Coordinates of C-alpha atoms and ligand atoms in Angstrom, one line a residue:
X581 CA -11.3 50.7 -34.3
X582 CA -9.5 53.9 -33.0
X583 CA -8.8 54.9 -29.8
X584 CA -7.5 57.3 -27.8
X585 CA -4.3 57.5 -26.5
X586 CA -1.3 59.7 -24.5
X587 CA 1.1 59.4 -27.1
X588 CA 4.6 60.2 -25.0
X589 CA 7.4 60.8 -27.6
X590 CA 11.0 62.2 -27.5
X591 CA 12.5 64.4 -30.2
X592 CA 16.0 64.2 -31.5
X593 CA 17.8 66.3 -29.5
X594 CA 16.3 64.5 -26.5
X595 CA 13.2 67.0 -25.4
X596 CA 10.2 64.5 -23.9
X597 CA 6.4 65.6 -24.5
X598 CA 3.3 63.6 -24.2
X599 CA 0.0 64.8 -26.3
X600 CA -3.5 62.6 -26.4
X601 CA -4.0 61.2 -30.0
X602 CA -6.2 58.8 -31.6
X603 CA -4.4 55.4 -32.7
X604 CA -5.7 52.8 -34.5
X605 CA -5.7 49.5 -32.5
X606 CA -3.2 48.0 -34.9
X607 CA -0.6 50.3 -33.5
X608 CA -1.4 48.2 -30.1
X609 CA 1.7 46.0 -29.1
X610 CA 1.0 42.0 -29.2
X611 CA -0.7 40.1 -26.8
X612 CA -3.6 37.5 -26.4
X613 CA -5.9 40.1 -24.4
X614 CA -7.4 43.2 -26.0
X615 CA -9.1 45.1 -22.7
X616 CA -11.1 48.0 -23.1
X617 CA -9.1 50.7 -20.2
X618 CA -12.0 52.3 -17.9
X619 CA -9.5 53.3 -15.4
X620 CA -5.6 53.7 -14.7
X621 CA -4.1 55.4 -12.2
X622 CA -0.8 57.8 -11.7
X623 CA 2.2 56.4 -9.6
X624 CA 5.0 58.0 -9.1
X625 CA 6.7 55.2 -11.5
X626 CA 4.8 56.4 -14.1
X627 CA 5.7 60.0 -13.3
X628 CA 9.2 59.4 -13.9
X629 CA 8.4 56.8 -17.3
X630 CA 6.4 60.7 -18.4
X631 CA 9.4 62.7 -18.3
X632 CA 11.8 59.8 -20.2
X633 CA 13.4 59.6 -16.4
X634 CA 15.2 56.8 -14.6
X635 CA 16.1 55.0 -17.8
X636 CA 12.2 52.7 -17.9
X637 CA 11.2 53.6 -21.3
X638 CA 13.7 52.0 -23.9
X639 CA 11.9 52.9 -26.9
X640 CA 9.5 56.2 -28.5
X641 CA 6.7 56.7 -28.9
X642 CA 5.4 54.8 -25.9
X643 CA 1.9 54.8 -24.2
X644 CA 2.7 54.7 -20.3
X645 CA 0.0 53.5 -17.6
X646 CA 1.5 50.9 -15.2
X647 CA -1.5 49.7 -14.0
X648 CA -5.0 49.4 -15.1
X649 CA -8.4 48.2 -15.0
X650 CA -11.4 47.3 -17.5
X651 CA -13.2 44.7 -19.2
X652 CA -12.2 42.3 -21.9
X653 CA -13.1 42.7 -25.6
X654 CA -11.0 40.0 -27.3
X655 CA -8.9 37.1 -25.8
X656 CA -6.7 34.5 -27.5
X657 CA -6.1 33.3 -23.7
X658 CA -9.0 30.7 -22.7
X659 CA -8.7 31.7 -19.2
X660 CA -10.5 35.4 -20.3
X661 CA -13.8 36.2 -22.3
X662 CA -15.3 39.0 -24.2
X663 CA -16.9 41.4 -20.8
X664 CA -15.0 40.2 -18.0
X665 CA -13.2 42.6 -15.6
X666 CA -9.4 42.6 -15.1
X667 CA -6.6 44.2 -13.6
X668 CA -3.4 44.7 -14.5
X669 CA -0.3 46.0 -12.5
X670 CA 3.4 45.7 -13.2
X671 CA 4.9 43.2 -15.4
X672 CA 6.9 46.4 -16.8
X673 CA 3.9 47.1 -18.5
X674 CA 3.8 51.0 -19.2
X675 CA 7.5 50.7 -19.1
X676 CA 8.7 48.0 -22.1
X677 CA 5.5 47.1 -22.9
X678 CA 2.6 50.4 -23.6
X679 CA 0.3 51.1 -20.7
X680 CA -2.9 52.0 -19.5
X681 CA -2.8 55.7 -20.2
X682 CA -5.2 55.0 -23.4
X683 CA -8.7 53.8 -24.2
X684 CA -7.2 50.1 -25.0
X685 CA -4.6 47.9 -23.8
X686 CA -3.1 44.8 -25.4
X687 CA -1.0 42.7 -22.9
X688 CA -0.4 38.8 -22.5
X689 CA -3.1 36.6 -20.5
X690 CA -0.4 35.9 -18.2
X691 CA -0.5 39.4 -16.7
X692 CA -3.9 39.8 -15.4
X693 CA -5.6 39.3 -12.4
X694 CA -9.5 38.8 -12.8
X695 CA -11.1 41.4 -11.2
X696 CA -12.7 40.1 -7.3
X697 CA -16.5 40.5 -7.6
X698 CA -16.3 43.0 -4.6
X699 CA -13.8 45.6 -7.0
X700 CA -15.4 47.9 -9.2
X701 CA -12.3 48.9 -11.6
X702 CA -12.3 52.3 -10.6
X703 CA -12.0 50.7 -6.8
X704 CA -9.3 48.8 -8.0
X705 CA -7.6 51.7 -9.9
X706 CA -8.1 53.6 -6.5
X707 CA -6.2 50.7 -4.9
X708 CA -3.6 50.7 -7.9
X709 CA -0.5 49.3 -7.9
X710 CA -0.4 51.5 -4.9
X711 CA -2.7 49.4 -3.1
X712 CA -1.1 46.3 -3.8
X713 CA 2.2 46.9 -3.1
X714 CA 0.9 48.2 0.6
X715 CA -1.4 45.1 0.9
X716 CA 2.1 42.9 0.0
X717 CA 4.3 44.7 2.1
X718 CA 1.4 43.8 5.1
X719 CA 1.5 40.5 4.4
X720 CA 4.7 40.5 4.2
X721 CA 5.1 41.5 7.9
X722 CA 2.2 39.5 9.1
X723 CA 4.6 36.4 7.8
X724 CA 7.5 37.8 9.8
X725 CA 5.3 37.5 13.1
X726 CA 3.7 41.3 13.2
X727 CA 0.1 41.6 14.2
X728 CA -2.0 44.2 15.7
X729 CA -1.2 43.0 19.5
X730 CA 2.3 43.5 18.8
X731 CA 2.7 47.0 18.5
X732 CA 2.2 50.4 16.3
X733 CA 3.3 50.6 13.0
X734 CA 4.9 53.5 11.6
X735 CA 4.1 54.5 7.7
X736 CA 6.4 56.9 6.4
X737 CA 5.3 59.1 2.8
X738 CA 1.8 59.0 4.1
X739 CA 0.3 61.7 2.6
X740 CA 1.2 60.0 -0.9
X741 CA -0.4 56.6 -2.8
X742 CA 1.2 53.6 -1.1
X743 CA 1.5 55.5 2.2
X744 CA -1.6 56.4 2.5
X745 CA -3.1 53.0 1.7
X746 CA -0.7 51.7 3.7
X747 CA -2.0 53.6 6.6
X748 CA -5.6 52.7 5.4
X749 CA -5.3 49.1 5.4
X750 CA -3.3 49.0 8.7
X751 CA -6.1 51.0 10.4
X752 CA -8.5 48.9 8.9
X753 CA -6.7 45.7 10.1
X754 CA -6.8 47.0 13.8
X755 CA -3.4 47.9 13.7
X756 CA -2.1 51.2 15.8
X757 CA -0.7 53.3 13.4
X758 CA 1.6 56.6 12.8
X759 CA 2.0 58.7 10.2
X760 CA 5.0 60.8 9.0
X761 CA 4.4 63.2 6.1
X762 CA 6.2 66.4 5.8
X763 CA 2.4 68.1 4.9
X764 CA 0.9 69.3 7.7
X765 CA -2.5 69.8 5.3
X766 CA -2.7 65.9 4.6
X767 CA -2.5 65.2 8.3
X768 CA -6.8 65.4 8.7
X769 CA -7.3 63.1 5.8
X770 CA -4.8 60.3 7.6
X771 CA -6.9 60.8 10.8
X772 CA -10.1 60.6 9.1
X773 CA -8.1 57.3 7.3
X774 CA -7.4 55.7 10.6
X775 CA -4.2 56.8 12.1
X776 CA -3.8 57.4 15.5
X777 CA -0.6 59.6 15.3
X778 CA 1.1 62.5 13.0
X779 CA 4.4 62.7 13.0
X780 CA 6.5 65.5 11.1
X781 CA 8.9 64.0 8.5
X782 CA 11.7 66.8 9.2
X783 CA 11.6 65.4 13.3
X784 CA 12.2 61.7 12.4
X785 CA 14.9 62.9 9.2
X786 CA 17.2 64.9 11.4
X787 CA 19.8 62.7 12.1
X788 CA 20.0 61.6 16.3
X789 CA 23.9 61.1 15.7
X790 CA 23.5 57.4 17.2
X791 CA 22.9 53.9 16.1
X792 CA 20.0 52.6 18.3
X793 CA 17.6 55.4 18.9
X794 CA 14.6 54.9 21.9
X795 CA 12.2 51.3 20.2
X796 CA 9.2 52.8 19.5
X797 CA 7.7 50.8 16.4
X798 CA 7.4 47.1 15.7
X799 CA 7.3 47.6 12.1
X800 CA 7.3 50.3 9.7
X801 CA 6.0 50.2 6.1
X802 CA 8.5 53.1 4.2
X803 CA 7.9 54.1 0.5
X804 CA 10.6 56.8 1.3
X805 CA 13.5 55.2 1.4
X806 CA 17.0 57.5 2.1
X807 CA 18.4 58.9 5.1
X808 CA 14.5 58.4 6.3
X809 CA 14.7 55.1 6.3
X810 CA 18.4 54.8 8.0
X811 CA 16.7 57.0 11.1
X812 CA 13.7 54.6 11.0
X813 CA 15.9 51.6 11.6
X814 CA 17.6 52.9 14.5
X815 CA 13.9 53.0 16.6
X816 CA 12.2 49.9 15.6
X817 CA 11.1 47.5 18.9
X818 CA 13.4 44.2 19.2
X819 CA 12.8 41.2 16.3
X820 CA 10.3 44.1 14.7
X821 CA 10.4 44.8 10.5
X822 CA 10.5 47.3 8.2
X823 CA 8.9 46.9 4.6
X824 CA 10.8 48.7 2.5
X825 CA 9.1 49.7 -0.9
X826 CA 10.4 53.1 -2.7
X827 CA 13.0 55.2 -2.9
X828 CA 10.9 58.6 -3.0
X829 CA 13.1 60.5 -1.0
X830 CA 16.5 58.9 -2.6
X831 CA 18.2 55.3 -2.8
X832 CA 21.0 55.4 -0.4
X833 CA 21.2 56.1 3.4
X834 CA 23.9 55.6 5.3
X835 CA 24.3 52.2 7.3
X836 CA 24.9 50.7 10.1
X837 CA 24.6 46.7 11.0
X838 CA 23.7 47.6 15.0
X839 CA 19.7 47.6 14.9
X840 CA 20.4 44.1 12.5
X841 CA 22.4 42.4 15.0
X842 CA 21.6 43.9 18.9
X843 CA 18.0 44.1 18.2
X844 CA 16.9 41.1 15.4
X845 CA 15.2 43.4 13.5
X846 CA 14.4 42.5 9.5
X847 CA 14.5 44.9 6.4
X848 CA 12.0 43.1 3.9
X849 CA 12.2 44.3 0.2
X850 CA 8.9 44.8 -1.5
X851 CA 8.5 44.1 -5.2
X852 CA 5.1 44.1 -7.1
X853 CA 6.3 44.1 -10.5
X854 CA 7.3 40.7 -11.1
X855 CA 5.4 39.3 -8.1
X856 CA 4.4 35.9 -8.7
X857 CA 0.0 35.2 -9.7
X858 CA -0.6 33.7 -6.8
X859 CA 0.3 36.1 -4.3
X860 CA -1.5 38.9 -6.6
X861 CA -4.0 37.2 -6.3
X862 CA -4.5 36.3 -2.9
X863 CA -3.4 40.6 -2.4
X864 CA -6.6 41.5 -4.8
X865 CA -8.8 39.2 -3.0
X866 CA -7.8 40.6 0.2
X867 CA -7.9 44.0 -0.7
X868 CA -11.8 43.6 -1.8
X869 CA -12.6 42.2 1.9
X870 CA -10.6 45.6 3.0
X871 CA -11.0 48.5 0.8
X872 CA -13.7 50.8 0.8
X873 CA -14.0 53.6 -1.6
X874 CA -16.0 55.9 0.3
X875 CA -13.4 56.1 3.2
X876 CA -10.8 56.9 0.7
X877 CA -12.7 60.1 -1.0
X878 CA -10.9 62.6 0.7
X879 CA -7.8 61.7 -1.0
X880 CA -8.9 61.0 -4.6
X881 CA -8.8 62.9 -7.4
X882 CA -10.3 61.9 -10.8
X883 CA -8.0 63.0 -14.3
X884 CA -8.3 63.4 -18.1
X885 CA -5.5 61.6 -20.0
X886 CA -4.9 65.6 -21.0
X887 CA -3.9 66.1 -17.1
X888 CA -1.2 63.7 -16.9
X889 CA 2.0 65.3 -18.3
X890 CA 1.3 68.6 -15.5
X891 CA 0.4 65.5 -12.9
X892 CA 3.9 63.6 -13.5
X893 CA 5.9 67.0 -12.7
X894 CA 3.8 67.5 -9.4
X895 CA 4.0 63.6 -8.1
X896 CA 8.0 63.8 -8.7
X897 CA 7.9 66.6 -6.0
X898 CA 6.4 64.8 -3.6
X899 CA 3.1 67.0 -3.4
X900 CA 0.1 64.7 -5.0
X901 CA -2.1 63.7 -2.1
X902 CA -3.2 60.2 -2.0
X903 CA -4.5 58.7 -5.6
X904 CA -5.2 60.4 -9.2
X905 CA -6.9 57.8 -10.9
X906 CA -7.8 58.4 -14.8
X907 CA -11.0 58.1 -17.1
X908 CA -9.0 57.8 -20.5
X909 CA -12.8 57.9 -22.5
X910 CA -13.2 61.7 -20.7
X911 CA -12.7 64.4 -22.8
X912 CA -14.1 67.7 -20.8
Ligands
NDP1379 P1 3.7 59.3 -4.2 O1 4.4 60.5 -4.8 O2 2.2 59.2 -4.2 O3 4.1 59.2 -2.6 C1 5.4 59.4 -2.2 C2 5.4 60.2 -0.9 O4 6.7 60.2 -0.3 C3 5.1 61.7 -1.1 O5 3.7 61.9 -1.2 C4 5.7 62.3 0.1 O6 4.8 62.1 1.2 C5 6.9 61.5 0.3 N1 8.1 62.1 -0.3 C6 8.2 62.5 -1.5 N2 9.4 63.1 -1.8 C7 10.1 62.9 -0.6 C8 11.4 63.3 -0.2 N3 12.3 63.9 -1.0 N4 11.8 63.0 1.1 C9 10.9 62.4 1.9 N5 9.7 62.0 1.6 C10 9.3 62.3 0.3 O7 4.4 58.0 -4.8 P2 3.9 56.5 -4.7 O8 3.2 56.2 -3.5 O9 3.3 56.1 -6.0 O10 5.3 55.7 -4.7 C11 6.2 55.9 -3.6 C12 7.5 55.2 -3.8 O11 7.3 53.8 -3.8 C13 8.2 55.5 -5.1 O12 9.6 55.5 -4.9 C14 7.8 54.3 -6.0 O13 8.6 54.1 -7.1 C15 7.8 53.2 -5.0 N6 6.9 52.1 -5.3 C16 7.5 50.8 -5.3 C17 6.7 49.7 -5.6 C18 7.4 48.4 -5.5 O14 6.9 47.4 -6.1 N7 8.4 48.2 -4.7 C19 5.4 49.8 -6.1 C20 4.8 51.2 -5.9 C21 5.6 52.3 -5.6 P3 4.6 63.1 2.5 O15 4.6 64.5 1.8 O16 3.3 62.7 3.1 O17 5.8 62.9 3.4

């Protein structure tokens, strides 16, 4: 059986290009499962994996997708059959191993999560590894003692994937919530999402020139990372916590131990690439209770496998809105 596939290849003298071809599924990598793809999704990992960036890919050509979802056609693993729905995020999948930007996928059992009956797997490619990651950086602060009655939460890169369902499942959870973005045009969508404030990302980046700033959150959920996240420390509430997930506006900040030490406060690191089955599962499960697609329209936008190289260049800069989720079977 063929398939189709974007094929992402770099030439000798280093040049990266990614075209849509059709593979035969011997060319698939080894694993137990062999999953027919019906949707992926583009994060801003997989942005960088398209332009040969941040040294993820080791070896050409590569298929990238780090997440996906679709149905099973084959499995050596006894814990899948022939129909049943699955999703797949992380493992370094779309990275080391080729992804789910392509009509099939062959990965080990070990990786997947069956789908909850609640997900359709374009719902869960809507989610994403976007979605997860926001749902385990929650839990994550639930476990350090945040709730609703505690406070507002503060969710910086709204207007992108994991901010924006950040800021979704917060709202959803009864949490107050505010919103930085530095796009004044997403700030509708994050009201219509649930948030109860805007606030512009250039006001909280310029530096206050202190350690402690006013406590106004107690917790913050940051996909930014950077300088943003050294000014977010300084105003969380006493014993609050801030999630921190990405580094989309850079890796560094400059430090200081004061908010640690005169005001308890936690930074929790995020990972949902090797996070353990369990707590992807319990993350999927809760997400189905959650999630609704309808609420989310306003800030999806469907793809062709064709769309993706143009797509990466625009998620780098910071300027997709919410999720592009793909249909690797459509061709017009
Ligand atoms: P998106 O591009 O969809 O969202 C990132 C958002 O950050 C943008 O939409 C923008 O929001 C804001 N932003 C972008 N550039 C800058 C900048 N230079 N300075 C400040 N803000 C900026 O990406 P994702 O949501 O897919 O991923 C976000 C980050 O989270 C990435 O670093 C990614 O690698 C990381 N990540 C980590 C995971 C983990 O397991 N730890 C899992 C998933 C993602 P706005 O314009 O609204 O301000």
């Amino acid at each position: 059986m063929s398939f189709r596939a974007l094929v992402t290849d770099r030439a000798a003298d280093g040049a990266v290009s990614s075209r849509v071809a059709t593979l035969d599924e011997d060319r698939l990598p080894d694993g137990e499962v062999l999953v027919a793809v019906e949707w992926s999704g583009l994060n801003y990992k997989d942005g960088l994996c398209l332009r040969s960036l941040g040294n993820l890919v080791k070896t050409y050509p590569h298929v990238a997708g780090i997440d996906f979802a679709g149905r099973v056609l084959e499995s050596e693993d006894p814990r899948y059959r022939p129909g049943q729905e699955v999703v797949l995020t992380g493992w370094r999948v779309g990275e080391l191993h080729w992804g789910g930007f392509a009509e099939r996928a062959r990965v080990r059992g070990d990786w997947l999560v069956p789908l909850p009956e609640r997900l359709s797997t374009r719902k869960a490619m809507l989610l994403g590894t976007a979605g997860l990651t926001a749902m385990l950086a929650i839990d994550r602060l639930e476990k350090a003692g945040i709730a609703p009655e505690k406070g507002p939460v503060l969710v910086t890169g709204a207007g992108g994937g994991v901010g924006s369902l950040a800021v979704y499942l917060l709202a959803r959870l009864g949490y107050r919530v505010t919103a930085v973005t530095g796009r004044a045009e997403v700030a509708d969508r994050l009201r219509r999402l649930g948030t109860s404030e805007i606030l512009d990302r250039s006001a909280l980046l310029a530096p206050s020139g202190r350690v402690l700033d006013k406590e106004q959150w107690v917790a913050a959920i940051d996909p930014v990372g950077g300088q943003l996240l050294g000014e977010v420390l300084k105003k969380v509430r006493y014993g609050g916590a801030v999630a921190a997930i990405g580094a989309a506006g850079g890796p560094t900040w400059e430090a200081s131990i004061i908010p640690f030490i005169l005001r308890g406060i936690s930074l929790l690191g995020i990972d949902s690439v090797m996070q353990p089955q369990e707590a992807r599962v319990a993350a999927w499960g809760r997400l189905a209770e959650l999630f609704s697609a309808e609420d989310y329209a306003d800030l999806t936008r469907e793809a062709r496998l064709e769309e993706l190289p143009g797509l990466a260049a625009t998620i780098l800069e910071g300027q997709l809105a919410g999720r592009v989720i793909v249909d690797p079977a459509k061709t017009d």
